Amino acid sequence: MHEVSMGGTLRDYLSGEEIDETTYEEFRQALAKIFVEELGYPKESLKAKIDLCFEIDGEEMCRTMDLVVYDEEQQPLLLVMFCAGDVGSYEREAVCAGKLFQGGPVPYVVISDSMDAFLLDAISGKTLAHGMRSVPRYDELLRMTADYKREPLPAEKRAKLERIFYTYTGFLQGTCCSESCTLPPKR
């Protein structure tokens, strides 16, 4: 399933602004609402649709992260990636995203279809928990990351991870969410 414009708008839960309605947007909105209302995340700690950009053979590629959780110093603590399909099949891609994300590596990644979730340690690549209850509450995430030391990836390791990440996301370049994934104009 690709993210496709639905031709309308909706009010963004985090910003209150009108945004384009897409096939994924309702899921992003649901995840943001769960994080704030059920898990205690301050709205200002969440940012939606943040691009993770990287370079392959001199060409910039970007993959949108659905939600990013930041601490008070604006350091990324957790990436949240919506997936349309078997949640477990997105683990390797999500771990790569956590390691490559700007300001990271980010210690944790959640992949979810808004009904199921996996909590991943982005550094070790291990699955820490499975199920929607595995997503840590905000205060718990702060405890989990209190002693986290960010160590940038060596250039060679980063280049290898970018290639792996591109394997998962490169097929989207120039196809998904472009003019081929939009509704025809209204008549």
Short mmCIF file of C-alpha atoms in Angstrom, two decimals:
data_model
loop_
_atom_site.label_atom_id
_atom_site.label_comp_id
_atom_site.label_asym_id
_atom_site.label_seq_id
_atom_site.Cartn_x
_atom_site.Cartn_y
_atom_site.Cartn_z
CA MET A 1 0.00 0.00 0.00
CA HIS A 2 1.34 3.42 -0.91
CA GLU A 3 0.47 6.71 0.71
CA VAL A 4 -2.13 8.22 -1.58
CA SER A 5 -3.89 11.58 -1.44
CA MET A 6 -7.55 11.27 -0.56
CA GLY A 7 -8.26 14.70 -2.04
CA GLY A 8 -9.32 16.32 1.23
CA THR A 9 -7.90 17.86 4.36
CA LEU A 10 -8.08 17.15 8.07
CA ARG A 11 -7.01 18.90 11.26
CA ASP A 12 -3.61 17.73 12.48
CA TYR A 13 -3.79 16.46 16.08
CA LEU A 14 -0.37 17.84 17.02
CA SER A 15 -0.33 21.24 15.32
CA GLY A 16 -4.03 22.01 14.89
CA GLU A 17 -3.34 22.98 11.27
CA GLU A 18 -5.23 21.77 8.22
CA ILE A 19 -3.19 19.12 6.40
CA ASP A 20 -3.72 16.91 3.36
CA GLU A 21 -5.70 13.77 4.02
CA THR A 22 -3.85 10.69 2.81
CA THR A 23 -4.27 6.97 3.22
CA TYR A 24 -1.62 7.00 5.99
CA GLU A 25 -2.54 10.26 7.68
CA GLU A 26 -5.40 8.83 9.72
CA PHE A 27 -2.96 6.27 11.12
CA ARG A 28 -0.37 8.95 11.96
CA GLN A 29 -3.11 10.91 13.69
CA ALA A 30 -4.23 7.83 15.66
CA LEU A 31 -0.66 7.06 16.73
CA ALA A 32 -0.05 10.67 17.83
CA LYS A 33 -3.27 10.63 19.85
CA ILE A 34 -2.33 7.33 21.54
CA PHE A 35 1.11 8.70 22.43
CA VAL A 36 -0.29 11.89 23.94
CA GLU A 37 -3.55 10.78 25.54
CA GLU A 38 -2.67 7.26 26.64
CA LEU A 39 1.10 7.27 27.07
CA GLY A 40 1.68 10.76 28.51
CA TYR A 41 3.86 12.23 25.76
CA PRO A 42 3.75 16.04 25.69
CA LYS A 43 2.52 17.21 22.28
CA GLU A 44 5.58 19.43 21.96
CA SER A 45 7.87 16.35 22.25
CA LEU A 46 6.36 14.87 19.07
CA LYS A 47 7.06 15.96 15.53
CA ALA A 48 5.30 14.39 12.56
CA LYS A 49 6.59 13.58 9.10
CA ILE A 50 10.29 14.26 9.57
CA ASP A 51 12.51 13.23 6.67
CA LEU A 52 15.52 11.02 7.21
CA CYS A 53 17.78 12.00 4.31
CA PHE A 54 20.86 10.15 3.14
CA GLU A 55 22.99 9.98 0.04
CA ILE A 56 23.43 7.16 -2.46
CA ASP A 57 25.92 7.63 -5.31
CA GLY A 58 25.74 11.40 -4.95
CA GLU A 59 21.94 11.53 -5.01
CA GLU A 60 19.94 12.57 -1.94
CA MET A 61 17.23 10.14 -0.84
CA CYS A 62 14.70 10.77 1.90
CA ARG A 63 12.33 8.52 3.85
CA THR A 64 9.67 10.12 6.03
CA MET A 65 9.51 9.09 9.67
CA ASP A 66 5.91 9.26 10.85
CA LEU A 67 6.64 10.55 14.35
CA VAL A 68 9.83 11.49 16.14
CA VAL A 69 9.98 11.94 19.92
CA TYR A 70 12.46 14.53 21.16
CA ASP A 71 13.69 15.34 24.65
CA GLU A 72 13.84 18.87 26.07
CA GLU A 73 17.23 19.44 24.40
CA GLN A 74 15.69 18.49 21.02
CA GLN A 75 17.63 15.23 20.86
CA PRO A 76 15.70 12.42 19.15
CA LEU A 77 14.83 9.60 21.56
CA LEU A 78 12.37 7.49 19.61
CA LEU A 79 11.30 7.07 16.00
CA VAL A 80 7.80 5.87 15.22
CA MET A 81 7.26 4.29 11.83
CA PHE A 82 3.83 3.36 10.55
CA CYS A 83 3.82 0.24 8.42
CA ALA A 84 1.13 -1.11 6.18
CA GLY A 85 1.65 -4.83 6.43
CA ASP A 86 3.20 -7.34 8.79
CA VAL A 87 4.75 -5.19 11.51
CA GLY A 88 7.56 -7.67 12.14
CA SER A 89 8.72 -7.47 8.53
CA TYR A 90 9.81 -3.83 9.06
CA GLU A 91 12.31 -4.51 11.85
CA ARG A 92 15.56 -4.26 9.85
CA GLU A 93 14.43 -1.10 8.04
CA ALA A 94 13.42 0.51 11.34
CA VAL A 95 16.73 -0.33 13.03
CA CYS A 96 18.62 1.20 10.08
CA ALA A 97 16.47 4.33 10.35
CA GLY A 98 17.28 4.63 14.05
CA LYS A 99 21.00 4.40 13.39
CA LEU A 100 20.94 6.86 10.47
CA PHE A 101 18.53 9.49 11.77
CA GLN A 102 19.97 12.99 12.09
CA GLY A 103 20.98 13.84 15.64
CA GLY A 104 21.20 10.13 16.38
CA PRO A 105 21.72 7.33 16.46
CA VAL A 106 18.29 7.25 18.07
CA PRO A 107 18.15 4.69 20.86
CA TYR A 108 14.69 3.24 20.20
CA VAL A 109 12.28 2.72 17.33
CA VAL A 110 8.62 1.71 17.38
CA ILE A 111 7.04 0.19 14.31
CA SER A 112 3.28 0.00 14.30
CA ASP A 113 0.21 -0.42 12.15
CA SER A 114 -1.76 1.30 15.00
CA MET A 115 -3.08 -2.08 16.18
CA ASP A 116 0.20 -3.90 16.79
CA ALA A 117 3.67 -2.63 17.62
CA PHE A 118 7.28 -3.67 18.12
CA LEU A 119 9.71 -1.78 20.34
CA LEU A 120 13.24 -2.09 18.96
CA ASP A 121 16.62 -1.21 20.39
CA ALA A 122 18.07 0.63 17.41
CA ILE A 123 21.64 0.16 18.59
CA SER A 124 21.64 -3.61 19.14
CA GLY A 125 18.86 -4.33 16.65
CA LYS A 126 17.01 -6.45 19.20
CA THR A 127 13.25 -6.57 19.55
CA LEU A 128 12.56 -5.55 23.13
CA ALA A 129 8.81 -6.02 23.20
CA HIS A 130 5.83 -6.81 21.00
CA GLY A 131 2.28 -5.46 21.20
CA MET A 132 0.78 -2.01 21.69
CA ARG A 133 1.51 -2.20 25.43
CA SER A 134 5.22 -2.43 24.58
CA VAL A 135 5.39 1.26 23.66
CA PRO A 136 6.94 2.98 26.68
CA ARG A 137 5.17 5.78 28.49
CA TYR A 138 6.98 9.12 28.14
CA ASP A 139 8.38 9.09 31.70
CA GLU A 140 9.59 5.53 31.15
CA LEU A 141 11.28 6.50 27.86
CA LEU A 142 13.09 9.33 29.66
CA ARG A 143 14.35 6.83 32.26
CA MET A 144 15.38 4.38 29.50
CA THR A 145 17.43 7.08 27.75
CA ALA A 146 18.80 8.97 30.76
CA ASP A 147 22.33 7.56 30.39
CA TYR A 148 22.31 7.23 26.61
CA LYS A 149 25.52 8.46 24.95
CA ARG A 150 25.23 9.39 21.27
CA GLU A 151 28.16 8.19 19.26
CA PRO A 152 28.09 9.12 15.58
CA LEU A 153 28.60 6.26 13.18
CA PRO A 154 31.99 5.94 11.48
CA ALA A 155 31.71 7.03 7.82
CA GLU A 156 32.26 3.52 6.40
CA LYS A 157 29.62 1.94 8.64
CA ARG A 158 27.18 4.75 7.85
CA ALA A 159 27.69 4.25 4.11
CA LYS A 160 26.94 0.52 4.46
CA LEU A 161 23.80 1.20 6.49
CA GLU A 162 22.64 3.78 3.96
CA ARG A 163 22.91 1.12 1.23
CA ILE A 164 20.90 -1.33 3.33
CA PHE A 165 18.30 1.34 4.13
CA TYR A 166 18.11 2.25 0.46
CA THR A 167 17.34 -1.38 -0.33
CA TYR A 168 14.20 -1.04 1.78
CA THR A 169 13.18 2.46 0.72
CA GLY A 170 14.76 3.11 -2.68
CA PHE A 171 11.93 1.62 -4.68
CA LEU A 172 9.73 4.44 -3.39
CA GLN A 173 11.88 7.13 -4.97
CA GLY A 174 10.02 8.84 -7.78
CA THR A 175 7.00 6.56 -7.62
CA CYS A 176 5.15 6.51 -4.32
CA CYS A 177 3.23 9.61 -3.40
CA SER A 178 4.10 11.31 -6.66
CA GLU A 179 1.66 12.12 -9.40
CA SER A 180 1.10 8.39 -9.93
CA CYS A 181 -0.31 8.04 -6.40
CA THR A 182 -2.88 10.78 -6.45
CA LEU A 183 -6.54 10.75 -7.18
CA PRO A 184 -7.68 12.03 -10.55
CA PRO A 185 -8.97 15.62 -10.51
CA LYS A 186 -12.60 16.16 -9.53
CA ARG A 187 -14.95 16.89 -12.42
#
